[in-house]
Each structure stands twice: as structure tokens, then as C-alpha cells.
Coordinates of C-alpha atoms and ligand atoms in Angstrom, one line a residue:
M87 CA 48.6 -11.3 -26.0
I88 CA 48.4 -11.7 -22.2
P89 CA 45.3 -9.6 -21.3
S90 CA 46.5 -8.1 -18.0
T91 CA 49.7 -6.7 -19.4
H92 CA 48.5 -5.9 -22.9
P93 CA 50.0 -2.4 -23.5
S94 CA 47.2 -1.0 -25.6
S95 CA 44.3 -2.4 -23.5
V96 CA 42.0 0.3 -22.2
A97 CA 40.9 -2.2 -19.6
S98 CA 44.3 -2.4 -18.2
R99 CA 45.2 1.3 -18.2
G100 CA 42.0 3.2 -18.3
I101 CA 40.1 2.3 -15.2
A102 CA 42.6 3.4 -12.6
A103 CA 40.7 5.3 -10.0
G104 CA 42.3 8.6 -11.1
S105 CA 40.8 8.4 -14.6
L106 CA 37.3 8.1 -13.2
S107 CA 36.9 11.7 -12.0
S108 CA 38.3 13.1 -15.3
T109 CA 36.4 10.9 -17.6
A110 CA 33.1 10.4 -15.9
P111 CA 32.1 13.9 -15.0
A112 CA 28.5 12.8 -14.3
V113 CA 29.8 11.6 -10.9
S114 CA 29.9 15.1 -9.6
R115 CA 26.6 16.1 -11.1
P116 CA 23.3 15.7 -9.2
P117 CA 22.8 12.0 -9.5
A118 CA 20.5 11.0 -12.4
I119 CA 18.2 8.2 -11.8
G120 CA 20.2 5.1 -11.0
W121 CA 23.5 6.9 -11.2
S122 CA 24.2 6.5 -7.5
W123 CA 23.8 2.8 -8.0
L124 CA 26.3 2.9 -10.9
A125 CA 28.8 5.0 -8.9
V126 CA 28.7 2.5 -6.0
G127 CA 29.3 -0.3 -8.4
V128 CA 32.3 1.4 -9.9
V129 CA 33.9 2.2 -6.6
V130 CA 33.5 -1.3 -5.3
T131 CA 34.8 -2.9 -8.5
V132 CA 37.7 -0.5 -8.9
A133 CA 38.8 -1.3 -5.4
I134 CA 38.8 -4.9 -6.3
A135 CA 40.4 -4.3 -9.7
T136 CA 43.3 -2.3 -8.3
T137 CA 44.1 -4.3 -5.2
G138 CA 43.3 -7.8 -6.5
C139 CA 42.8 -10.9 -4.3
G140 CA 45.5 -12.1 -2.0
G141 CA 48.1 -9.9 -3.6
A142 CA 48.0 -11.7 -7.0
P143 CA 47.9 -9.3 -9.9
A144 CA 44.2 -8.7 -10.7
A145 CA 43.0 -9.9 -14.1
S146 CA 41.2 -7.4 -16.3
F147 CA 39.0 -7.6 -19.4
R148 CA 40.5 -6.3 -22.6
A149 CA 38.5 -3.5 -24.2
N150 CA 37.2 -4.0 -27.7
L151 CA 39.7 -1.7 -29.3
V152 CA 39.0 -2.9 -32.8
E153 CA 35.4 -1.7 -32.5
S154 CA 36.2 1.6 -30.6
T155 CA 38.8 2.5 -33.2
K156 CA 36.4 1.6 -36.0
Q157 CA 33.9 3.9 -34.4
R158 CA 36.6 6.6 -34.0
L159 CA 35.9 7.0 -30.3
T160 CA 38.1 9.5 -28.5
P161 CA 40.2 8.3 -25.6
Q162 CA 37.7 9.9 -23.2
Q163 CA 34.9 8.0 -24.8
E164 CA 36.8 4.7 -24.7
S165 CA 37.5 5.4 -21.1
Q166 CA 33.8 6.1 -20.5
V167 CA 32.9 2.7 -22.0
A168 CA 35.5 1.0 -19.8
T169 CA 34.1 2.6 -16.7
V170 CA 30.5 1.7 -17.5
M171 CA 31.5 -1.9 -18.4
L172 CA 33.3 -2.2 -15.0
A173 CA 30.2 -1.1 -13.2
L174 CA 27.8 -3.3 -15.2
F175 CA 29.9 -6.5 -15.4
G176 CA 32.7 -6.3 -12.8
T177 CA 36.0 -8.0 -13.5
P178 CA 37.2 -11.5 -14.4
D179 CA 37.9 -12.2 -10.8
E180 CA 34.7 -10.6 -9.5
P181 CA 32.0 -10.8 -12.2
V182 CA 28.8 -9.0 -11.5
A183 CA 25.4 -10.4 -12.7
L184 CA 22.8 -7.7 -12.6
P185 CA 19.3 -9.2 -12.3
E186 CA 18.6 -7.9 -15.9
T187 CA 21.2 -10.3 -17.3
G188 CA 19.2 -13.3 -16.1
L189 CA 22.5 -14.9 -15.0
D190 CA 23.1 -16.9 -11.8
Q191 CA 25.8 -15.3 -9.7
A192 CA 26.7 -18.5 -7.9
K193 CA 27.4 -20.3 -11.2
L194 CA 29.5 -17.4 -12.4
T195 CA 31.6 -17.5 -9.2
L196 CA 32.4 -21.1 -9.8
A197 CA 33.6 -20.5 -13.3
A198 CA 35.3 -17.1 -12.8
G199 CA 38.6 -16.1 -11.2
P200 CA 42.0 -17.7 -11.0
V201 CA 42.2 -21.5 -10.7
R202 CA 41.8 -22.5 -7.1
S203 CA 39.9 -24.8 -4.7
D204 CA 37.4 -23.5 -2.1
I205 CA 37.1 -24.5 1.5
V206 CA 35.3 -27.8 0.7
G207 CA 37.8 -28.6 -2.0
R208 CA 35.5 -27.5 -4.8
K209 CA 37.3 -26.3 -8.0
N210 CA 36.8 -22.7 -8.9
G211 CA 38.3 -20.8 -11.8
L212 CA 37.0 -23.3 -14.3
Y213 CA 37.0 -20.9 -17.3
R214 CA 40.6 -20.0 -16.9
E215 CA 41.6 -23.6 -16.4
H216 CA 39.8 -25.0 -19.4
C217 CA 38.9 -22.3 -21.9
A218 CA 40.9 -19.0 -21.5
H219 CA 44.1 -20.2 -23.3
C220 CA 42.0 -20.4 -26.5
H221 CA 39.0 -18.1 -26.0
G222 CA 40.9 -15.5 -23.9
I223 CA 40.0 -14.2 -20.5
T224 CA 37.6 -11.7 -22.2
G225 CA 36.0 -14.3 -24.4
D226 CA 37.4 -12.4 -27.4
G227 CA 39.0 -15.5 -29.0
L228 CA 42.5 -14.0 -28.4
G229 CA 43.9 -16.5 -25.9
P230 CA 47.7 -17.2 -26.2
T231 CA 47.1 -20.3 -28.4
A232 CA 44.5 -18.8 -30.7
A233 CA 46.9 -17.6 -33.4
F234 CA 48.1 -21.2 -34.0
L235 CA 44.6 -22.8 -34.4
N236 CA 42.5 -23.2 -37.5
P237 CA 39.6 -22.4 -37.2
Y238 CA 40.3 -19.7 -34.7
P239 CA 38.6 -20.1 -31.3
R240 CA 35.3 -18.3 -31.1
D241 CA 35.1 -14.6 -30.1
Y242 CA 31.9 -14.6 -28.0
R243 CA 31.5 -10.8 -28.1
P244 CA 29.4 -10.4 -31.2
G245 CA 27.0 -13.0 -29.7
V246 CA 27.0 -15.1 -32.8
F247 CA 26.9 -18.9 -32.4
K248 CA 27.0 -21.5 -35.1
F249 CA 25.9 -24.9 -33.8
K250 CA 22.5 -24.9 -32.2
S251 CA 18.8 -26.0 -32.4
T252 CA 17.4 -22.5 -32.9
E253 CA 16.8 -20.3 -36.0
R254 CA 19.8 -18.8 -37.7
A255 CA 20.0 -15.4 -36.0
D256 CA 18.9 -16.6 -32.5
K257 CA 21.0 -17.5 -29.5
P258 CA 21.7 -21.1 -28.7
T259 CA 19.6 -22.7 -25.9
R260 CA 21.3 -23.8 -22.6
D261 CA 21.0 -27.4 -23.8
D262 CA 22.7 -26.6 -27.0
L263 CA 25.7 -25.2 -25.1
V264 CA 25.7 -28.1 -22.7
R265 CA 25.8 -30.5 -25.6
L266 CA 28.5 -28.5 -27.3
L267 CA 30.8 -28.7 -24.2
H268 CA 30.1 -32.4 -23.9
N269 CA 31.0 -33.1 -27.5
G270 CA 33.4 -30.4 -28.3
V271 CA 33.5 -29.3 -32.0
P272 CA 34.7 -32.4 -34.0
G273 CA 37.3 -31.6 -36.6
T274 CA 38.6 -28.5 -34.7
S275 CA 40.8 -27.9 -31.7
M276 CA 37.7 -27.3 -29.5
P277 CA 37.9 -30.3 -27.1
S278 CA 35.2 -32.3 -25.4
F279 CA 34.6 -31.6 -21.7
A280 CA 32.6 -34.7 -21.1
L281 CA 34.8 -35.5 -18.1
L282 CA 33.7 -32.5 -16.2
S283 CA 30.7 -32.8 -13.8
E284 CA 27.2 -31.5 -14.8
T285 CA 27.6 -28.7 -12.2
Q286 CA 30.9 -27.6 -13.8
I287 CA 29.6 -27.7 -17.3
D288 CA 26.5 -25.8 -16.2
A289 CA 28.8 -23.1 -14.6
L290 CA 30.9 -22.8 -17.8
V291 CA 27.8 -22.4 -19.9
E292 CA 26.6 -19.6 -17.7
Y293 CA 30.0 -18.0 -17.9
V294 CA 30.0 -18.1 -21.8
K295 CA 26.6 -16.4 -21.7
Y296 CA 28.0 -13.8 -19.3
L297 CA 31.0 -13.1 -21.5
S298 CA 28.8 -12.9 -24.6
I299 CA 26.2 -10.6 -23.0
R300 CA 29.1 -8.5 -21.7
G301 CA 30.8 -8.3 -25.2
E302 CA 27.6 -7.5 -27.0
T303 CA 26.7 -4.8 -24.5
E304 CA 30.2 -3.3 -25.0
L305 CA 29.6 -3.3 -28.8
A306 CA 26.2 -1.6 -28.3
L307 CA 27.9 1.1 -26.1
A308 CA 30.7 1.7 -28.6
R309 CA 28.1 2.1 -31.4
A310 CA 25.8 4.3 -29.3
F311 CA 28.0 7.4 -29.5
F312 CA 27.2 7.6 -33.2
E313 CA 23.6 8.4 -32.4
L314 CA 24.1 10.9 -29.6
D315 CA 22.8 14.4 -30.4
D316 CA 25.0 17.4 -29.9
D317 CA 23.6 18.2 -26.5
A318 CA 25.2 15.1 -25.1
K319 CA 28.7 16.5 -25.9
G320 CA 29.9 13.1 -27.0
E321 CA 29.1 11.4 -23.7
L322 CA 26.8 8.5 -23.0
P323 CA 23.9 9.3 -20.7
Q324 CA 24.8 8.0 -17.2
T325 CA 21.3 6.7 -16.3
R326 CA 20.1 3.3 -15.5
E327 CA 17.4 3.7 -18.1
F328 CA 20.0 4.1 -20.8
L329 CA 22.8 1.9 -19.7
V330 CA 20.8 -1.1 -18.4
D331 CA 17.4 -0.8 -20.0
E332 CA 18.5 0.3 -23.5
M333 CA 22.0 -1.2 -23.8
L334 CA 22.2 -4.4 -21.7
T335 CA 18.6 -5.7 -21.4
P336 CA 17.9 -6.1 -25.1
V337 CA 21.0 -8.3 -25.3
A338 CA 20.0 -10.4 -22.3
D339 CA 16.4 -10.7 -23.7
K340 CA 17.7 -12.4 -26.8
W341 CA 19.2 -15.2 -24.6
R342 CA 15.9 -15.5 -22.7
A343 CA 14.1 -15.9 -26.1
A344 CA 16.2 -18.8 -27.3
D345 CA 13.9 -21.5 -26.0
E346 CA 11.0 -20.2 -28.1
A347 CA 13.3 -20.0 -31.2
R348 CA 13.7 -23.8 -31.6
I349 CA 13.5 -25.0 -35.2
P350 CA 10.4 -27.1 -35.8
V351 CA 11.4 -30.4 -37.2
P352 CA 8.9 -32.7 -39.0
E353 CA 9.2 -36.4 -38.2
M354 CA 11.1 -38.4 -40.8
P355 CA 8.6 -41.0 -42.0
A356 CA 9.4 -44.3 -40.3
D357 CA 8.8 -46.3 -43.5
I358 CA 10.9 -44.0 -45.6
D359 CA 12.4 -45.6 -48.7
M360 CA 16.0 -44.8 -48.0
A361 CA 17.4 -45.3 -51.6
A362 CA 14.6 -43.1 -53.0
S363 CA 15.2 -40.5 -50.3
I364 CA 18.9 -40.3 -51.0
A365 CA 18.2 -40.0 -54.8
K366 CA 15.7 -37.1 -54.1
G367 CA 18.3 -35.5 -51.8
K368 CA 21.0 -35.7 -54.5
E369 CA 18.7 -34.0 -57.0
L370 CA 18.1 -31.2 -54.5
F371 CA 21.8 -30.9 -53.6
Y372 CA 22.7 -30.3 -57.3
G373 CA 19.5 -28.4 -58.1
D374 CA 19.5 -24.6 -58.4
K375 CA 17.2 -24.0 -55.4
A376 CA 19.3 -25.5 -52.6
N377 CA 22.5 -25.2 -54.8
C378 CA 24.7 -27.0 -52.3
V379 CA 27.0 -27.8 -55.2
K380 CA 28.0 -24.2 -55.5
C381 CA 30.2 -24.4 -52.4
H382 CA 30.5 -28.0 -51.5
G383 CA 31.6 -28.9 -55.1
V384 CA 30.4 -31.5 -57.6
T385 CA 32.2 -34.1 -55.6
G386 CA 31.0 -32.9 -52.2
L387 CA 34.7 -32.5 -51.2
G388 CA 34.1 -28.9 -50.2
D389 CA 36.1 -27.7 -53.3
G390 CA 33.5 -25.3 -54.7
Q391 CA 33.5 -21.6 -53.9
A392 CA 36.1 -21.3 -51.1
N393 CA 37.2 -17.7 -51.0
D394 CA 34.7 -16.4 -48.4
Y395 CA 35.2 -15.6 -44.8
D396 CA 33.1 -16.1 -41.6
D397 CA 31.8 -12.9 -40.0
W398 CA 34.7 -12.5 -37.5
N399 CA 37.4 -12.7 -40.2
K400 CA 35.3 -10.8 -42.7
N401 CA 35.1 -7.9 -40.2
I402 CA 38.9 -7.6 -40.2
V403 CA 39.1 -7.9 -44.0
E404 CA 36.6 -5.1 -44.3
I405 CA 38.3 -2.9 -41.7
T406 CA 41.6 -3.4 -43.5
K407 CA 40.0 -2.3 -46.8
E408 CA 38.6 0.8 -45.1
I409 CA 42.0 1.7 -43.6
D410 CA 43.8 1.2 -46.9
G411 CA 41.2 3.3 -48.7
T412 CA 41.6 6.1 -46.1
A413 CA 45.4 5.9 -46.3
E414 CA 45.2 6.0 -50.1
R415 CA 43.0 9.1 -50.1
A416 CA 45.2 10.8 -47.6
R417 CA 48.3 10.1 -49.8
E418 CA 46.6 11.6 -52.8
A419 CA 45.1 14.6 -51.1
K420 CA 46.7 17.9 -52.0
T421 CA 47.3 19.6 -48.6
S422 CA 48.3 22.9 -50.1
G423 CA 44.8 24.0 -51.2
M424 CA 43.1 22.8 -47.9
T425 CA 41.2 24.9 -45.5
E426 CA 42.2 24.7 -41.9
E427 CA 39.3 22.5 -41.2
Q428 CA 40.2 20.1 -44.0
R429 CA 43.7 20.0 -42.9
A430 CA 42.7 19.0 -39.4
E431 CA 40.5 16.2 -40.8
H432 CA 43.4 15.1 -43.0
R433 CA 45.7 14.9 -40.0
A434 CA 43.0 13.0 -38.0
N435 CA 42.7 10.5 -40.8
I436 CA 46.4 9.8 -40.9
A437 CA 46.5 9.4 -37.1
W438 CA 43.5 7.1 -37.3
V439 CA 45.2 4.9 -40.0
N440 CA 48.4 4.7 -37.9
R441 CA 46.5 3.9 -34.7
F442 CA 44.4 1.2 -36.4
H443 CA 47.4 -0.6 -37.7
G444 CA 48.7 -0.8 -34.2
V445 CA 45.4 -2.0 -32.8
L446 CA 45.0 -4.7 -35.5
D447 CA 48.5 -6.0 -34.6
G448 CA 47.6 -6.7 -31.0
D449 CA 43.8 -7.2 -31.0
A450 CA 43.1 -9.2 -34.2
L451 CA 44.3 -12.3 -35.9
Q452 CA 45.3 -12.6 -39.6
P453 CA 42.0 -13.2 -41.5
R454 CA 41.5 -16.7 -42.8
T455 CA 39.0 -18.0 -45.3
I456 CA 36.5 -20.6 -44.3
P457 CA 36.4 -23.5 -46.7
P458 CA 33.0 -25.2 -47.2
R459 CA 33.0 -28.6 -45.4
N460 CA 34.3 -31.7 -47.1
L461 CA 31.2 -33.8 -46.9
R462 CA 33.0 -37.0 -47.8
Q463 CA 34.7 -37.1 -44.4
G464 CA 31.7 -37.6 -42.2
I465 CA 33.0 -35.1 -39.7
Y466 CA 30.4 -32.6 -38.6
R467 CA 31.4 -29.7 -36.3
G468 CA 27.8 -29.2 -35.1
G469 CA 27.2 -32.9 -34.4
R470 CA 26.5 -36.0 -36.5
R471 CA 23.0 -36.9 -35.4
P472 CA 20.6 -36.7 -38.4
L473 CA 18.8 -34.0 -36.3
D474 CA 22.0 -31.9 -36.1
L475 CA 22.3 -32.0 -39.9
Y476 CA 18.7 -31.1 -40.2
Y477 CA 19.3 -28.0 -38.1
R478 CA 22.4 -27.1 -40.1
I479 CA 20.7 -27.4 -43.5
H480 CA 17.4 -25.7 -42.4
A481 CA 19.0 -22.7 -40.7
G482 CA 22.4 -22.6 -42.4
I483 CA 25.4 -21.7 -40.2
N484 CA 25.1 -18.3 -38.5
G485 CA 28.2 -16.3 -38.9
A486 CA 29.4 -18.4 -41.9
P487 CA 28.6 -18.2 -45.6
M488 CA 26.6 -21.4 -45.4
P489 CA 23.0 -20.2 -46.2
A490 CA 19.7 -21.5 -44.9
A491 CA 17.7 -23.9 -47.0
K492 CA 14.6 -22.7 -45.1
G493 CA 12.2 -21.0 -47.4
T494 CA 13.7 -22.5 -50.6
V495 CA 13.3 -26.2 -49.7
P496 CA 10.1 -27.5 -48.0
P497 CA 10.8 -29.0 -44.5
E498 CA 10.1 -32.6 -45.4
D499 CA 12.6 -32.4 -48.3
I500 CA 15.3 -31.3 -45.9
W501 CA 15.3 -34.8 -44.6
H502 CA 16.1 -36.1 -48.1
I503 CA 19.1 -33.8 -48.3
V504 CA 20.1 -35.0 -44.8
N505 CA 20.0 -38.6 -46.0
Y506 CA 22.0 -37.8 -49.1
V507 CA 24.6 -35.9 -47.1
R508 CA 24.8 -38.9 -44.7
S509 CA 25.4 -41.2 -47.6
L510 CA 28.3 -39.1 -49.0
P511 CA 31.2 -40.4 -46.8
Y512 CA 30.5 -43.9 -48.2
G513 CA 29.5 -42.9 -51.7
F514 CA 32.6 -44.0 -53.6
D515 CA 33.3 -47.2 -51.8
G516 CA 30.0 -48.5 -50.6
E517 CA 28.7 -48.9 -47.0
L518 CA 31.9 -50.1 -45.4
G519 CA 34.1 -47.5 -46.9
A520 CA 37.7 -48.3 -47.8
D521 CA 41.3 -47.2 -47.0
R522 CA 41.2 -44.3 -49.4
S523 CA 42.0 -40.7 -48.8
T524 CA 39.1 -38.3 -49.0
T525 CA 41.2 -35.1 -49.4
S526 CA 40.5 -32.9 -52.4
V527 CA 44.2 -33.4 -53.5
Q528 CA 43.4 -37.0 -54.2
R529 CA 40.0 -36.5 -55.8
D530 CA 41.3 -37.2 -59.3
R531 CA 42.0 -40.8 -58.3
M532 CA 38.6 -41.3 -56.8
Ligands
HEC1497 C1 42.2 -25.7 -27.8 C2 41.4 -24.6 -27.9 C3 40.0 -24.5 -27.3 C4 39.7 -24.7 -26.0 C5 40.6 -25.1 -24.8 C6 38.3 -24.4 -25.9 N1 37.8 -24.1 -27.1 FE1 35.9 -23.5 -27.5 N2 36.3 -23.3 -29.5 C7 37.5 -23.5 -30.0 C8 37.5 -23.4 -31.4 C9 38.6 -23.5 -32.4 C10 36.1 -23.0 -31.7 C11 35.5 -22.7 -33.1 C12 35.0 -23.9 -33.8 C13 34.3 -23.4 -35.1 O1 34.2 -22.3 -35.4 O2 34.0 -24.3 -35.9 C14 35.4 -23.0 -30.5 C15 34.1 -22.7 -30.3 C16 33.4 -22.6 -29.1 C17 32.1 -22.1 -28.9 C18 31.2 -21.7 -30.1 C19 30.3 -22.8 -30.6 C20 29.2 -22.4 -31.6 O3 28.2 -23.0 -31.6 O4 29.5 -21.4 -32.3 C21 31.8 -22.1 -27.6 C22 30.5 -21.7 -26.9 C23 33.0 -22.6 -26.9 N3 34.0 -22.9 -27.9 C24 33.1 -22.7 -25.6 C25 34.3 -23.2 -24.9 C26 34.4 -23.4 -23.5 C27 33.3 -23.0 -22.5 C28 35.6 -23.9 -23.3 C29 36.2 -24.3 -21.9 C30 35.4 -25.3 -21.2 C31 36.3 -24.0 -24.5 N4 35.4 -23.6 -25.5 C32 37.6 -24.5 -24.7 C33 38.7 -23.8 -29.3 C34 38.8 -24.1 -28.0
HEC1498 C1 27.6 -20.2 -50.1 C2 28.3 -21.5 -49.8 C3 27.5 -22.7 -49.3 C4 26.4 -23.2 -49.8 C5 25.5 -22.8 -50.9 C6 26.1 -24.4 -48.9 N1 27.1 -24.5 -48.0 FE1 27.2 -25.9 -46.6 N2 28.9 -25.0 -45.8 C7 29.5 -23.9 -46.3 C8 30.6 -23.5 -45.4 C9 31.5 -22.4 -45.6 C10 30.6 -24.5 -44.4 C11 31.5 -24.5 -43.2 C12 30.9 -23.6 -42.1 C13 31.6 -23.5 -40.8 O1 32.5 -24.3 -40.6 O2 31.2 -22.7 -40.0 C14 29.5 -25.4 -44.6 C15 29.2 -26.5 -43.8 C16 28.3 -27.5 -44.1 C17 28.0 -28.7 -43.4 C18 28.8 -29.1 -42.1 C19 28.0 -28.9 -40.9 C20 28.8 -29.3 -39.7 O3 28.2 -29.5 -38.6 O4 30.0 -29.4 -39.8 C21 27.0 -29.4 -44.0 C22 26.5 -30.7 -43.6 C23 26.7 -28.6 -45.2 N3 27.4 -27.4 -45.2 C24 25.7 -29.0 -46.1 C25 25.2 -28.1 -47.1 C26 24.0 -28.4 -47.8 C27 23.2 -29.7 -47.8 C28 23.8 -27.4 -48.7 C29 22.7 -27.1 -49.6 C30 21.4 -27.2 -49.0 C31 24.9 -26.4 -48.4 N4 25.7 -26.9 -47.4 C32 25.0 -25.2 -49.1 C33 29.1 -23.2 -47.4 C34 28.0 -23.5 -48.2

């Protein structure tokens, strides 16, 4: 679990200086455009990674072994990804913000590295102090406490965020992340950081973006091998055009576009008849267009369809199915009649299955289903302003089964659903509520 000592982490074993010459042969070729720049970056960051600061063991990012094993990368290819990642993004102690990332190096410096104070007593290492024990040094959601939490801390690497003011598939705005850190995620272990200063929150937001851009670029690199033609001999092109312009920049551009992706919200009429609006919202909630009842249940307790997963857990469920299927086919295969080629493939499949079991043990958490929210509790992870509920219902929740009402319900009608949802925590007992449990176990008595 501890990233720097994790036995199977490519990041901790693969970027020793010695492996560079054997796995990045482009170094010795005539430099392609931008390669000299990349090589300088690698040399500098390797020096930092191997010596560390002040003698303390240097922290390293964990490689995304689940993805590289899924893509069946060879050890050489994994090592190539690790080398490129080091050059593009640096290390947890010395993060690098290329101009293409749009990130502010000074803010990253404040958030990165071990917990310490600088010469004027300013706290550095904020991410490791406040976030890493849950989200992991790499932002992979695999910090030491992660396994004990439900829901699991977020893995930033796929770049999927749930609670925001932008359309479903878009990134959150800076303001969304600032608000999130101020409020925490109510009803989960994600705490509020309202006691930190604005500067500190700002630095942490920048660092989350950095980890997410880094993680999404790593995913793009791991998937890029798939599309290489035979001439490439299974190696990624070592050019700035490919590594920065094609792999990194599109990821960073999505973050830049967030401000333009804000959800347009119509004003709720000031003279709205609240009772009528709630009644209309109720109709929509149970109707077959919005069909909220399918998941949130006839009582709104969240006891409808509850056997689905969010994207992070679903990924592991699907991978496990794929491994089991491959293992099953390998068991049933009759090796006697195989050609030499088929036999080699058979052996490779068995090796892949065995390796993947090991990777899942160390680099993934046991999948957990995501129950639809109990709407009688009045606890909303993405915030309880009517506006927050509008965003959630309009766009759905990215990465979760909760679908968007956009397209099926007209914008003004979404306000009616918001008003109905807001009335639910009080529904059984009137405006003041009462000392009654709102858990689904007790629903028969309600
Ligand atoms: C005690 C564990 C814990 C700590 C500490 C913690 N988080 Fe989280 N965080 C979570 C959990 C759990 C979630 C997932 C909530 C969910 O999916 O509903 C989460 C979600 C998030 C998200 C995703 C929100 C979204 O819209 O999808 C971000 C961003 C985030 N945390 C940032 C941080 C930062 C930055 C820090 C440190 C300042 C931090 N967290 C500290 C547990 C933690
Ligand atoms: C396919 C199942 C499904 C349907 C249909 C569905 N939801 Fe959800 N809903 C969920 C799940 C799952 C969550 C929890 C997501 C999470 O925690 O990330 C959720 C969460 C919510 C939340 C909590 C938001 C927060 O900030 O905590 C609200 C409010 C909500 N749904 C309202 C609705 C409404 C209104 C509709 C109909 C327009 C609807 N849902 C339709 C599955 C569904």
C-alpha cells in the first residue's frame, strides 16, 4: 500500500538510471524534434528521484499497473511509459508543470513534497498532509486508509469528477473544486477543509488538477501502444509532437474548456406556487420519462435498483470477468492439438491471468456497489443548495449510474423535481420532521 515501497510498482523499480538506456533506445538515436528536451528532463528528474531531498527516501508515483496489464504491455513498454511520465510530470517531491498543462508551478510546489515549513514559516507539502492518506500520493485513491472507507476515496487518474456545475462529461471548474474542498463531501469520509487559507485551498486544487492530468496522460500512453503500426516495433514515438501535443495537451485542454461548459440554469420563477411545483415534481419523479423511481424507489429511500457500480468499481468488475473468462478458456483448451504458435499464446494467457491476479491484489480495491441516494435524509454529497440539486438532476452524476434528466425533462421542469426532492426529507412528518429513523430497514413502519 505504501507507494514508495510497493513491490510491484514500476514507478519504484523501473526508473533507476540503468533501465533508461536499455528501455529508451531513442536516447542514442539522432535526437528527434524535442527529444533532447525530453532527455534533459529525464536526467534531471532521475537525479532527483534517486537521491531525494535531504537524505529522506524520495517518494515516487505508482504506475497504473491495472491499465498496463489490461493492455498487455510488455515490461519494456511499461518502463517506457514510466520514463516518459517522469520526464513530463516529474516526481511527487519535484512536480513539473509544462506550459501545455496550464498549471502554475508555484502553486504545485506549495502543495507537493513532504510536509515541511519553508524559510518564512509557510507550510508546504499540503497534499501529503491533508489528502494522501486517502487519495494516495499518486491520486489513485489507494492511500493507506482507502480500503476502510465507503465510498472509496476518488481515483483522479481517469479524470472523472462527480460534483460540479458543468455538463456531465466535462471537467469541474476551479470554483467547483474550491467549493468542494470548502464543504467536503457530506455523508462520506471526505472532510471539509474550510479551515485552510484561500492560498492553501488554491494550491490543493491546482495539485488535484496536476494529478488528474498526469493520470489521464498515463492512461492515454498505455492505450496508445494498441494503435502503433508495425514499424514502431512496439515503442512510443519519442517526439514532443507525439508525447506533448498528442498525449498531454488534449487532456489539459479539457480542463481549460471547463468554464465554457457551465450548465445554463433558468431562473426559478420568484412567484412560484410551491405546493403546485412539488406536486408537478412528484409526477415527474414517478413518471416514465425521468423515472427517478426506478433507482430511488417508490419511497425515495434509495431502495430501487441498487446492484450497479460506479465507473471505478465497474472497471475492476469487468476486468475480473475478462480474467476469469481467459482462465476458463485456458483450462478448457486442449494443448495436445495446438500449433507452436497457439501453444505460445496459451502460455501467455496463463501468465497474464496469474500476473493480473497479483496486480489486482495490490493496486485495486474490492469492488463495491453504489446504492442510489436515500432522498429522505436530506444529505447531498454534491451540496444542498437548490442550484446543486439542479446541476445533479440536469447532468446526472458523471461516473455513477445516475442518468441526466437533460433532454428528457425541459429545463424549467427540473426546478419542479428539485422542489419535490427538497420536500422529501420532511414528507412523512411535515415541515419540522420528527425523531424517526429514515433508514430503509425501518420503512415498513413509516
Ligand atoms: C478521509 C479520507 C479523505 C481525505 C482526507 C480527503 N478525501 Fe477527497 N474524497 C474522499 C472520498 C471518500 C471521496 C469520494 C466521495 C464520493 O465519491 O462520493 C473523495 C472525493 C474527492 C474528490 C472528487 C469530487 C468529485 O466531484 O468527484 C476530490 C477532488 C477530492 N476528494 C479532493 C481531496 C483533496 C484535495 C483532499 C485534501 C485536501 C482530500 N480530498 C482529502 C475521501 C477523502
Ligand atoms: C439508474 C439509476 C438512477 C436513476 C434513474 C436516478 N438516479 Fe439519482 N442517483 C442514483 C445513484 C446511484 C446515486 C448516487 C450517486 C453517487 O453517489 O455518486 C444518485 C444520487 C442522486 C441524488 C443525490 C445527489 C447528491 O448530491 O448527493 C439525487 C438528488 C438524485 N439522485 C435524484 C434523482 C432524480 C430526481 C432522478 C430522476 C430525475 C434520479 N435521481 C434518477 C441513481 C439513479
